Coordinates of C-alpha atoms and ligand atoms in Angstrom, one line a residue:
X1 CA 0.0 -0.4 0.4
X2 CA 1.6 3.2 -1.2
X3 CA 2.1 5.6 1.8
X4 CA 0.2 9.2 2.4
X5 CA 1.9 12.2 1.3
X6 CA 4.2 13.7 4.5
X7 CA 3.4 16.0 6.2
X8 CA 5.0 19.9 5.6
X9 CA 5.9 22.1 8.4
X10 CA 7.4 25.8 7.1
X11 CA 9.3 27.4 10.2
X12 CA 10.8 30.9 8.9
X13 CA 14.1 29.7 6.0
X14 CA 13.7 26.2 7.0
X15 CA 10.9 23.5 5.1
X16 CA 10.4 19.5 7.1
X17 CA 8.6 16.5 5.1
X18 CA 7.6 14.2 7.0
X19 CA 5.9 11.2 7.3
X20 CA 3.6 10.2 9.9
X21 CA 5.0 6.2 9.4
X22 CA 7.9 5.4 10.8
X23 CA 7.6 9.3 12.0
X24 CA 10.5 9.1 8.9
X25 CA 11.5 13.0 8.8
X26 CA 12.1 12.6 4.9
X27 CA 13.5 16.3 4.1
X28 CA 14.6 18.8 5.3
X29 CA 15.6 22.8 3.1
X30 CA 17.4 25.5 5.2
X31 CA 17.3 28.6 2.6
X32 CA 15.8 26.5 -0.1
X33 CA 18.9 23.9 -0.4
X34 CA 18.7 20.7 0.6
X35 CA 20.3 19.2 4.4
X36 CA 18.8 15.4 3.8
X37 CA 19.2 13.4 1.2
X38 CA 16.6 11.3 -0.2
X39 CA 17.2 8.6 -2.5
X40 CA 14.8 8.8 -5.9
X41 CA 14.5 5.4 -6.2
X42 CA 13.6 5.4 -2.4
X43 CA 10.0 2.6 -1.9
X44 CA 7.0 4.3 -0.4
X45 CA 5.3 1.3 0.9
X46 CA 3.6 0.2 4.2
X47 CA 6.7 -2.5 5.2
X48 CA 8.9 -0.9 3.4
X49 CA 11.5 1.6 5.1
X50 CA 12.7 5.0 3.4
X51 CA 15.9 5.5 1.6
X52 CA 16.3 9.0 3.2
X53 CA 15.8 11.1 5.1
X54 CA 16.1 10.4 8.9
X55 CA 15.0 7.0 9.5
X56 CA 14.8 5.8 13.7
X57 CA 16.5 1.9 14.0
X58 CA 14.8 1.0 17.3
X59 CA 14.7 -1.2 19.1
X60 CA 18.1 -3.3 17.0
X61 CA 20.3 -1.8 14.5
X62 CA 20.6 -3.7 11.1
X63 CA 20.4 -7.4 11.5
X64 CA 20.8 -6.9 16.0
X65 CA 23.0 -7.9 18.0
X66 CA 22.6 -11.8 17.6
X67 CA 23.4 -11.2 13.5
X68 CA 20.3 -12.3 12.8
X69 CA 17.1 -10.2 13.0
X70 CA 14.5 -9.1 10.9
X71 CA 13.3 -6.6 10.1
X72 CA 17.0 -4.8 9.1
X73 CA 16.7 -1.9 11.7
X74 CA 14.2 -2.5 13.7
X75 CA 10.6 -1.8 13.3
X76 CA 9.8 1.1 14.5
X77 CA 11.0 3.0 10.9
X78 CA 8.3 0.5 9.2
X79 CA 5.3 1.2 12.1
X80 CA 2.4 3.8 11.9
X81 CA 3.4 6.4 14.5
X82 CA 0.3 8.7 16.0
X83 CA 1.6 12.6 15.5
X84 CA 0.5 13.5 19.0
X85 CA 1.7 17.5 19.4
X86 CA 2.5 20.2 16.5
X87 CA 4.0 23.2 18.9
X88 CA 4.6 26.4 17.0
X89 CA 7.0 28.7 19.2
X90 CA 9.5 31.5 18.5
X91 CA 12.5 29.2 17.0
X92 CA 10.7 26.3 16.0
X93 CA 7.8 24.1 14.7
X94 CA 8.3 21.0 17.2
X95 CA 5.9 17.8 16.3
X96 CA 5.8 15.0 18.7
X97 CA 5.3 11.3 17.2
X98 CA 4.1 8.8 19.8
X99 CA 5.1 4.9 19.3
X100 CA 3.9 2.3 22.0
X101 CA 4.1 -1.4 22.4
X102 CA 0.6 -1.9 22.0
X103 CA 1.1 -0.8 18.1
X104 CA 4.8 -2.6 17.6
X105 CA 3.6 -5.9 20.8
X106 CA 6.1 -8.2 17.9
X107 CA 9.3 -4.4 18.7
X108 CA 10.3 -6.9 21.8
X109 CA 7.8 -9.6 23.4
X110 CA 6.9 -9.3 26.3
X111 CA 7.3 -5.3 27.0
X112 CA 5.8 -2.7 27.8
X113 CA 7.1 -0.1 27.0
X114 CA 6.3 3.7 24.6
X115 CA 8.2 5.4 22.1
X116 CA 8.2 9.7 21.8
X117 CA 10.0 11.9 19.2
X118 CA 9.8 15.3 19.0
X119 CA 11.0 17.2 15.3
X120 CA 11.9 20.4 15.9
X121 CA 11.9 22.0 12.3
X122 CA 14.4 25.4 13.5
X123 CA 14.8 28.2 12.3
X124 CA 18.7 27.7 12.1
X125 CA 18.7 23.4 12.9
X126 CA 16.3 20.8 13.2
X127 CA 16.8 18.9 16.4
X128 CA 15.5 15.8 16.6
X129 CA 15.0 14.0 20.0
X130 CA 14.2 10.2 20.5
X131 CA 13.1 9.1 24.1
X132 CA 12.2 5.4 25.3
X133 CA 9.8 4.0 28.6
X134 CA 10.3 1.0 30.0
X135 CA 6.6 1.2 31.2
X136 CA 6.8 -2.4 32.2
X137 CA 7.6 -4.9 35.0
X138 CA 11.3 -5.6 34.4
X139 CA 14.3 -4.0 32.4
X140 CA 14.6 -4.8 28.3
X141 CA 17.7 -3.6 26.6
X142 CA 18.0 -2.0 22.8
X143 CA 19.6 -0.7 20.7
X144 CA 18.8 2.2 18.5
X145 CA 20.1 4.8 15.9
X146 CA 18.9 7.7 14.4
X147 CA 20.0 7.2 10.9
X148 CA 20.5 10.4 9.5
X149 CA 21.2 10.5 5.0
X150 CA 23.2 13.9 5.1
X151 CA 23.1 16.1 1.2
X152 CA 27.2 16.0 0.5
X153 CA 28.7 17.8 -2.2
X154 CA 30.5 14.7 -3.2
X155 CA 32.0 12.7 -0.5
X156 CA 35.3 12.3 -1.7
X157 CA 35.9 15.3 -1.1
X158 CA 34.7 15.5 2.4
X159 CA 36.1 15.4 5.3
X160 CA 34.3 14.2 9.1
X161 CA 36.0 16.0 12.4
X162 CA 35.3 15.2 16.0
X163 CA 36.8 11.2 15.4
X164 CA 40.3 11.7 16.1
X165 CA 41.4 8.6 18.6
X166 CA 37.9 7.1 18.9
X167 CA 38.2 3.3 18.4
X168 CA 35.4 2.1 15.8
X169 CA 33.8 -1.6 14.1
X170 CA 34.3 -2.0 10.8
X171 CA 31.3 -3.6 9.8
X172 CA 32.7 -3.0 6.3
X173 CA 36.6 -6.1 6.8
X174 CA 35.1 -6.7 10.7
X175 CA 37.8 -5.5 12.1
X176 CA 38.9 -3.1 14.9
X177 CA 40.2 -0.2 13.9
X178 CA 40.9 3.4 16.0
X179 CA 40.9 6.4 14.0
X180 CA 43.3 8.6 13.2
X181 CA 42.4 12.3 11.7
X182 CA 39.9 13.6 10.4
X183 CA 37.9 10.8 7.9
X184 CA 37.7 11.0 4.3
X185 CA 35.6 8.4 2.1
X186 CA 37.8 7.3 -0.1
X187 CA 35.9 3.4 -0.8
X188 CA 32.9 1.4 0.4
X189 CA 32.4 3.1 4.2
X190 CA 30.6 1.4 7.2
X191 CA 31.5 1.8 10.4
X192 CA 30.3 1.3 14.4
X193 CA 32.2 3.8 16.7
X194 CA 32.4 4.3 20.0
X195 CA 32.1 7.8 20.0
X196 CA 28.9 10.2 19.9
X197 CA 28.3 14.3 20.7
X198 CA 30.2 17.2 18.4
X199 CA 30.5 16.3 14.8
X200 CA 31.3 18.8 12.0
X201 CA 31.1 17.1 8.0
X202 CA 32.9 20.0 6.3
X203 CA 31.8 20.0 2.3
X204 CA 34.3 22.2 -0.1
X205 CA 32.2 21.6 -2.7
X206 CA 29.2 22.6 -1.5
X207 CA 31.0 25.8 0.6
X208 CA 28.6 24.3 4.3
X209 CA 29.9 23.2 7.0
X210 CA 26.8 20.3 8.9
X211 CA 27.5 20.8 12.9
X212 CA 25.5 17.1 14.5
X213 CA 25.7 17.8 18.2
X214 CA 24.2 14.9 19.7
X215 CA 23.1 13.5 23.4
X216 CA 22.5 10.4 25.3
X217 CA 24.4 8.6 22.8
X218 CA 27.6 5.9 22.9
X219 CA 28.7 5.6 18.4
X220 CA 28.0 7.4 15.9
X221 CA 27.6 5.5 12.7
X222 CA 29.0 6.2 9.2
X223 CA 27.9 4.9 6.1
X224 CA 28.4 5.7 2.3
X225 CA 27.8 2.1 -0.2
X226 CA 29.8 3.5 -2.1
X227 CA 29.7 1.8 -6.4
X228 CA 28.5 -2.0 -5.2
X229 CA 27.1 -2.1 -2.6
X230 CA 24.7 0.5 -3.7
X231 CA 24.5 -1.6 -7.2
X232 CA 22.4 -4.2 -4.9
X233 CA 19.7 -1.8 -3.4
X234 CA 17.1 -1.5 -5.4
X235 CA 15.8 1.7 -3.6
X236 CA 19.1 3.3 -4.5
X237 CA 20.7 4.1 -7.6
X238 CA 24.3 2.9 -8.8
X239 CA 24.8 6.8 -9.0
X240 CA 23.8 8.3 -5.8
X241 CA 26.8 7.0 -3.4
X242 CA 28.7 10.6 -4.0
X243 CA 26.0 13.1 -3.4
X244 CA 24.7 11.2 -0.1
X245 CA 26.5 10.7 3.6
X246 CA 25.0 8.4 7.3
X247 CA 25.9 10.2 10.0
X248 CA 23.9 8.3 12.4
X249 CA 23.8 8.8 16.5
X250 CA 22.9 5.9 19.2
X251 CA 23.0 3.2 21.6
X252 CA 24.2 -0.1 19.2
X253 CA 26.3 -3.9 20.3
X254 CA 28.4 -2.8 23.2
X255 CA 26.6 0.6 23.2
X256 CA 23.0 -0.7 23.9
X257 CA 21.0 0.4 26.5
X258 CA 19.3 -1.2 28.6
X259 CA 16.1 0.3 30.7
X260 CA 14.7 0.3 34.2
X261 CA 11.1 -0.5 35.1
X262 CA 9.3 3.0 35.5
X263 CA 13.4 4.6 33.5
X264 CA 13.5 6.2 30.0
X265 CA 16.3 7.1 27.6
X266 CA 16.7 10.0 25.6
X267 CA 18.5 9.8 22.4
X268 CA 19.2 13.3 21.2
X269 CA 20.1 14.2 17.0
X270 CA 20.5 18.5 16.2
X271 CA 21.9 19.0 12.7
X272 CA 22.9 23.0 12.4
X273 CA 24.4 23.5 8.5
X274 CA 27.1 26.7 8.8
X275 CA 28.2 28.7 5.3
X276 CA 31.8 28.7 4.8
Ligands
LIG301 C1 24.0 1.4 7.7 C2 24.2 0.4 8.6 O1 22.9 1.9 9.2 O2 22.7 1.6 7.8 C3 25.1 -0.5 7.4 O3 25.6 0.4 8.9 C4 23.5 -0.5 6.7 O4 25.4 -1.5 8.1 C5 23.1 0.8 6.5 O5 23.7 -1.3 5.0 C6 21.6 0.8 5.8 O6 21.1 -0.4 5.8 P1 19.4 -0.8 5.7 O7 19.1 -1.4 5.7 O8 18.3 0.4 5.3 O9 19.3 -0.6 3.8

Protein backbone atom coordinates (compact mmCIF):
# COMPACT_ATOMS: atom_id res chain seq x y z
CA UNK A 1 0.00 0.00 0.00
CA UNK A 2 1.39 3.39 -1.01
CA UNK A 3 2.08 5.93 1.73
CA UNK A 4 -0.01 9.03 2.27
CA UNK A 5 1.74 12.31 1.43
CA UNK A 6 4.09 13.59 4.14
CA UNK A 7 3.27 16.58 6.34
CA UNK A 8 5.01 19.76 5.28
CA UNK A 9 6.31 21.90 8.13
CA UNK A 10 7.54 25.44 7.43
CA UNK A 11 9.35 27.57 9.95
CA UNK A 12 11.03 30.66 8.56
CA UNK A 13 13.85 29.53 6.25
CA UNK A 14 13.28 25.91 7.17
CA UNK A 15 10.98 23.41 5.42
CA UNK A 16 10.64 19.75 6.38
CA UNK A 17 8.54 16.86 5.12
CA UNK A 18 7.64 14.25 7.72
CA UNK A 19 5.83 10.95 7.20
CA UNK A 20 3.67 9.59 10.02
CA UNK A 21 4.88 6.22 8.73
CA UNK A 22 8.08 5.63 10.69
CA UNK A 23 7.80 9.19 12.14
CA UNK A 24 10.22 9.64 9.31
CA UNK A 25 11.74 13.05 8.66
CA UNK A 26 12.04 12.65 4.91
CA UNK A 27 13.43 15.98 3.76
CA UNK A 28 14.71 19.15 5.32
CA UNK A 29 15.63 22.25 3.35
CA UNK A 30 17.20 25.41 4.71
CA UNK A 31 17.09 28.47 2.43
CA UNK A 32 15.76 26.14 -0.31
CA UNK A 33 18.85 23.90 -0.14
CA UNK A 34 18.52 20.24 0.83
CA UNK A 35 20.37 19.29 4.00
CA UNK A 36 19.05 15.76 4.29
CA UNK A 37 19.58 13.37 1.39
CA UNK A 38 16.74 11.45 -0.20
CA UNK A 39 17.07 8.75 -2.84
CA UNK A 40 15.17 9.21 -6.09
CA UNK A 41 14.67 5.42 -6.00
CA UNK A 42 13.12 5.07 -2.55
CA UNK A 43 10.08 2.84 -2.08
CA UNK A 44 7.03 4.55 -0.53
CA UNK A 45 5.19 1.45 0.59
CA UNK A 46 4.04 0.17 3.95
CA UNK A 47 6.31 -2.62 5.15
CA UNK A 48 9.34 -1.11 3.40
CA UNK A 49 11.80 1.45 4.74
CA UNK A 50 12.26 4.84 3.09
CA UNK A 51 15.72 5.45 1.63
CA UNK A 52 16.87 8.82 2.89
CA UNK A 53 15.97 11.43 5.50
CA UNK A 54 16.15 10.13 9.07
CA UNK A 55 15.00 6.54 9.59
CA UNK A 56 14.61 5.57 13.25
CA UNK A 57 16.39 2.29 14.02
CA UNK A 58 14.82 0.58 17.05
CA UNK A 59 14.84 -1.77 18.96
CA UNK A 60 17.80 -3.15 17.08
CA UNK A 61 20.38 -1.86 14.64
CA UNK A 62 21.07 -3.65 11.35
CA UNK A 63 20.52 -7.35 12.04
CA UNK A 64 20.81 -6.79 15.83
CA UNK A 65 23.48 -8.02 18.21
CA UNK A 66 22.70 -11.65 17.41
CA UNK A 67 23.16 -10.88 13.72
CA UNK A 68 19.97 -12.60 12.58
CA UNK A 69 17.09 -10.27 13.40
CA UNK A 70 14.59 -9.03 10.83
CA UNK A 71 13.38 -6.59 9.70
CA UNK A 72 16.72 -4.81 9.33
CA UNK A 73 17.08 -1.90 11.80
CA UNK A 74 13.98 -2.99 13.75
CA UNK A 75 10.31 -2.08 13.64
CA UNK A 76 10.22 1.67 14.39
CA UNK A 77 10.94 2.81 10.84
CA UNK A 78 8.21 0.62 9.33
CA UNK A 79 5.50 1.29 11.94
CA UNK A 80 2.63 3.78 11.78
CA UNK A 81 3.26 6.41 14.46
CA UNK A 82 0.68 8.81 15.92
CA UNK A 83 1.16 12.56 15.76
CA UNK A 84 0.18 13.75 19.23
CA UNK A 85 1.13 17.43 19.20
CA UNK A 86 2.30 20.32 17.02
CA UNK A 87 3.62 23.44 18.76
CA UNK A 88 4.63 26.53 16.81
CA UNK A 89 7.15 28.37 18.97
CA UNK A 90 9.26 31.41 18.16
CA UNK A 91 12.38 29.38 17.34
CA UNK A 92 10.93 26.14 15.99
CA UNK A 93 7.83 24.20 15.12
CA UNK A 94 7.92 20.99 17.12
CA UNK A 95 6.02 17.86 16.14
CA UNK A 96 5.59 15.12 18.71
CA UNK A 97 5.01 11.53 17.65
CA UNK A 98 4.24 8.46 19.75
CA UNK A 99 4.52 4.70 19.27
CA UNK A 100 3.64 2.13 21.95
CA UNK A 101 4.02 -1.57 22.56
CA UNK A 102 0.32 -1.89 21.69
CA UNK A 103 1.11 -0.52 18.19
CA UNK A 104 4.11 -2.80 17.51
CA UNK A 105 4.07 -5.69 20.05
CA UNK A 106 6.42 -7.77 17.90
CA UNK A 107 9.24 -5.22 18.40
CA UNK A 108 9.98 -6.46 21.95
CA UNK A 109 7.63 -9.37 22.64
CA UNK A 110 6.13 -9.26 26.13
CA UNK A 111 7.53 -5.82 27.02
CA UNK A 112 5.58 -2.62 27.68
CA UNK A 113 7.10 0.56 26.29
CA UNK A 114 6.40 3.95 24.79
CA UNK A 115 8.50 5.84 22.26
CA UNK A 116 8.11 9.61 22.02
CA UNK A 117 9.79 11.45 19.18
CA UNK A 118 10.11 15.22 18.96
CA UNK A 119 11.00 16.79 15.63
CA UNK A 120 11.96 20.45 15.95
CA UNK A 121 12.01 22.27 12.61
CA UNK A 122 13.95 25.37 13.63
CA UNK A 123 14.99 28.69 12.09
CA UNK A 124 18.46 27.32 11.43
CA UNK A 125 18.50 23.77 12.72
CA UNK A 126 16.75 20.44 12.89
CA UNK A 127 16.50 19.06 16.43
CA UNK A 128 15.43 15.45 17.01
CA UNK A 129 14.80 13.77 20.36
CA UNK A 130 13.73 10.15 20.79
CA UNK A 131 12.64 9.00 24.25
CA UNK A 132 12.26 5.33 25.10
CA UNK A 133 10.28 4.58 28.28
CA UNK A 134 10.07 1.20 29.97
CA UNK A 135 6.52 0.97 31.32
CA UNK A 136 6.66 -2.71 32.16
CA UNK A 137 7.67 -4.64 35.26
CA UNK A 138 11.06 -5.93 34.11
CA UNK A 139 14.17 -4.53 32.44
CA UNK A 140 14.70 -4.72 28.71
CA UNK A 141 17.56 -3.95 26.40
CA UNK A 142 17.58 -2.29 22.98
CA UNK A 143 19.74 -0.75 20.28
CA UNK A 144 18.76 2.59 18.78
CA UNK A 145 19.98 4.97 16.09
CA UNK A 146 18.87 8.09 14.28
CA UNK A 147 20.10 7.09 10.84
CA UNK A 148 20.59 10.54 9.34
CA UNK A 149 21.32 10.77 5.59
CA UNK A 150 23.17 14.01 4.79
CA UNK A 151 23.38 15.71 1.39
CA UNK A 152 27.00 16.37 0.37
CA UNK A 153 28.47 17.86 -2.80
CA UNK A 154 30.87 14.97 -3.35
CA UNK A 155 31.49 12.46 -0.57
CA UNK A 156 35.06 11.93 -1.86
CA UNK A 157 35.86 15.52 -0.89
CA UNK A 158 34.26 15.89 2.53
CA UNK A 159 36.15 15.66 5.81
CA UNK A 160 34.50 14.57 9.02
CA UNK A 161 36.04 15.87 12.23
CA UNK A 162 35.29 14.93 15.83
CA UNK A 163 36.24 11.25 15.72
CA UNK A 164 40.05 11.51 15.89
CA UNK A 165 41.36 8.87 18.32
CA UNK A 166 38.05 7.02 18.59
CA UNK A 167 38.00 3.27 18.23
CA UNK A 168 35.60 1.77 15.72
CA UNK A 169 34.32 -1.48 14.30
CA UNK A 170 34.85 -1.55 10.55
CA UNK A 171 31.79 -3.48 9.36
CA UNK A 172 33.29 -3.85 5.87
CA UNK A 173 36.36 -5.78 7.08
CA UNK A 174 35.07 -6.95 10.47
CA UNK A 175 38.16 -5.49 12.14
CA UNK A 176 38.47 -3.10 15.07
CA UNK A 177 40.48 0.04 14.24
CA UNK A 178 41.47 3.42 15.69
CA UNK A 179 40.62 6.64 13.86
CA UNK A 180 43.66 8.81 13.10
CA UNK A 181 42.73 12.38 12.19
CA UNK A 182 39.63 13.34 10.22
CA UNK A 183 37.49 10.74 8.47
CA UNK A 184 37.61 10.79 4.68
CA UNK A 185 35.62 8.52 2.40
CA UNK A 186 37.66 6.66 -0.21
CA UNK A 187 35.79 3.33 -0.49
CA UNK A 188 32.73 1.59 0.90
CA UNK A 189 32.53 2.83 4.49
CA UNK A 190 30.46 1.27 7.27
CA UNK A 191 31.85 2.02 10.72
CA UNK A 192 30.50 1.99 14.25
CA UNK A 193 32.55 4.43 16.35
CA UNK A 194 32.63 4.24 20.13
CA UNK A 195 32.13 7.98 20.37
CA UNK A 196 29.37 10.49 19.77
CA UNK A 197 28.95 14.15 20.64
CA UNK A 198 30.17 16.89 18.33
CA UNK A 199 30.90 16.04 14.71
CA UNK A 200 31.45 18.44 11.82
CA UNK A 201 31.13 17.52 8.15
CA UNK A 202 33.12 19.99 6.07
CA UNK A 203 31.85 20.13 2.49
CA UNK A 204 34.04 22.26 0.19
CA UNK A 205 31.89 21.51 -2.87
CA UNK A 206 28.65 22.88 -1.38
CA UNK A 207 30.59 25.47 0.66
CA UNK A 208 29.07 24.52 3.97
CA UNK A 209 29.72 22.79 7.25
CA UNK A 210 27.17 20.55 8.87
CA UNK A 211 27.45 20.68 12.65
CA UNK A 212 26.09 17.64 14.44
CA UNK A 213 25.54 17.70 18.19
CA UNK A 214 24.27 14.60 19.94
CA UNK A 215 23.35 13.65 23.47
CA UNK A 216 22.53 10.29 25.00
CA UNK A 217 24.49 8.46 22.30
CA UNK A 218 27.47 6.17 22.82
CA UNK A 219 28.11 5.57 19.12
CA UNK A 220 28.37 7.30 15.78
CA UNK A 221 27.90 5.34 12.58
CA UNK A 222 29.48 6.54 9.34
CA UNK A 223 28.08 4.92 6.20
CA UNK A 224 28.50 5.31 2.46
CA UNK A 225 27.82 2.26 0.27
CA UNK A 226 30.12 3.38 -2.60
CA UNK A 227 29.87 1.67 -6.03
CA UNK A 228 29.40 -2.09 -5.58
CA UNK A 229 27.07 -2.05 -2.57
CA UNK A 230 24.79 0.64 -3.97
CA UNK A 231 24.38 -1.38 -7.18
CA UNK A 232 22.91 -4.23 -5.07
CA UNK A 233 20.21 -2.03 -3.45
CA UNK A 234 16.96 -1.69 -5.41
CA UNK A 235 16.05 1.58 -3.68
CA UNK A 236 19.45 3.24 -4.17
CA UNK A 237 20.48 4.56 -7.61
CA UNK A 238 23.84 3.35 -8.96
CA UNK A 239 25.01 6.94 -9.34
CA UNK A 240 23.64 8.34 -6.08
CA UNK A 241 26.41 7.39 -3.62
CA UNK A 242 28.67 10.45 -4.20
CA UNK A 243 25.91 12.80 -3.00
CA UNK A 244 25.23 11.30 0.41
CA UNK A 245 26.84 10.46 3.72
CA UNK A 246 25.16 8.95 6.75
CA UNK A 247 26.34 10.24 10.11
CA UNK A 248 24.16 8.38 12.56
CA UNK A 249 24.01 8.65 16.34
CA UNK A 250 22.87 5.90 18.62
CA UNK A 251 23.54 3.14 21.09
CA UNK A 252 24.40 -0.06 19.28
CA UNK A 253 26.32 -3.33 19.80
CA UNK A 254 28.07 -3.05 23.21
CA UNK A 255 26.53 0.44 23.52
CA UNK A 256 22.99 -1.02 23.73
CA UNK A 257 20.77 0.48 26.43
CA UNK A 258 19.48 -1.51 29.42
CA UNK A 259 16.32 0.13 30.69
CA UNK A 260 14.90 -0.63 34.12
CA UNK A 261 11.14 -0.58 34.83
CA UNK A 262 9.91 3.02 35.14
CA UNK A 263 13.05 4.43 33.48
CA UNK A 264 13.41 6.31 30.24
CA UNK A 265 16.34 7.25 28.02
CA UNK A 266 16.63 10.11 25.54
CA UNK A 267 18.70 10.26 22.34
CA UNK A 268 19.15 13.73 20.83
CA UNK A 269 20.51 14.77 17.44
CA UNK A 270 20.80 18.40 16.35
CA UNK A 271 21.89 19.35 12.83
CA UNK A 272 23.01 22.91 12.14
CA UNK A 273 24.37 23.91 8.70
CA UNK A 274 26.71 26.88 8.30
CA UNK A 275 28.07 28.54 5.14
CA UNK A 276 31.83 28.51 4.70
C1 LIG B 1 23.89 1.45 8.17
C2 LIG B 1 24.52 0.13 8.49
O1 LIG B 1 23.58 2.11 9.35
O2 LIG B 1 22.69 1.24 7.44
C3 LIG B 1 24.83 -0.56 7.17
O3 LIG B 1 25.70 0.32 9.25
C4 LIG B 1 23.57 -0.71 6.35
O4 LIG B 1 25.42 -1.83 7.44
C5 LIG B 1 22.93 0.65 6.17
O5 LIG B 1 23.88 -1.27 5.10
C6 LIG B 1 21.61 0.63 5.41
O6 LIG B 1 20.71 -0.25 5.99
P1 LIG B 1 19.31 -0.51 5.31
O7 LIG B 1 18.64 -1.59 6.14
O8 LIG B 1 18.54 0.78 5.38
O9 LIG B 1 19.58 -0.93 3.90
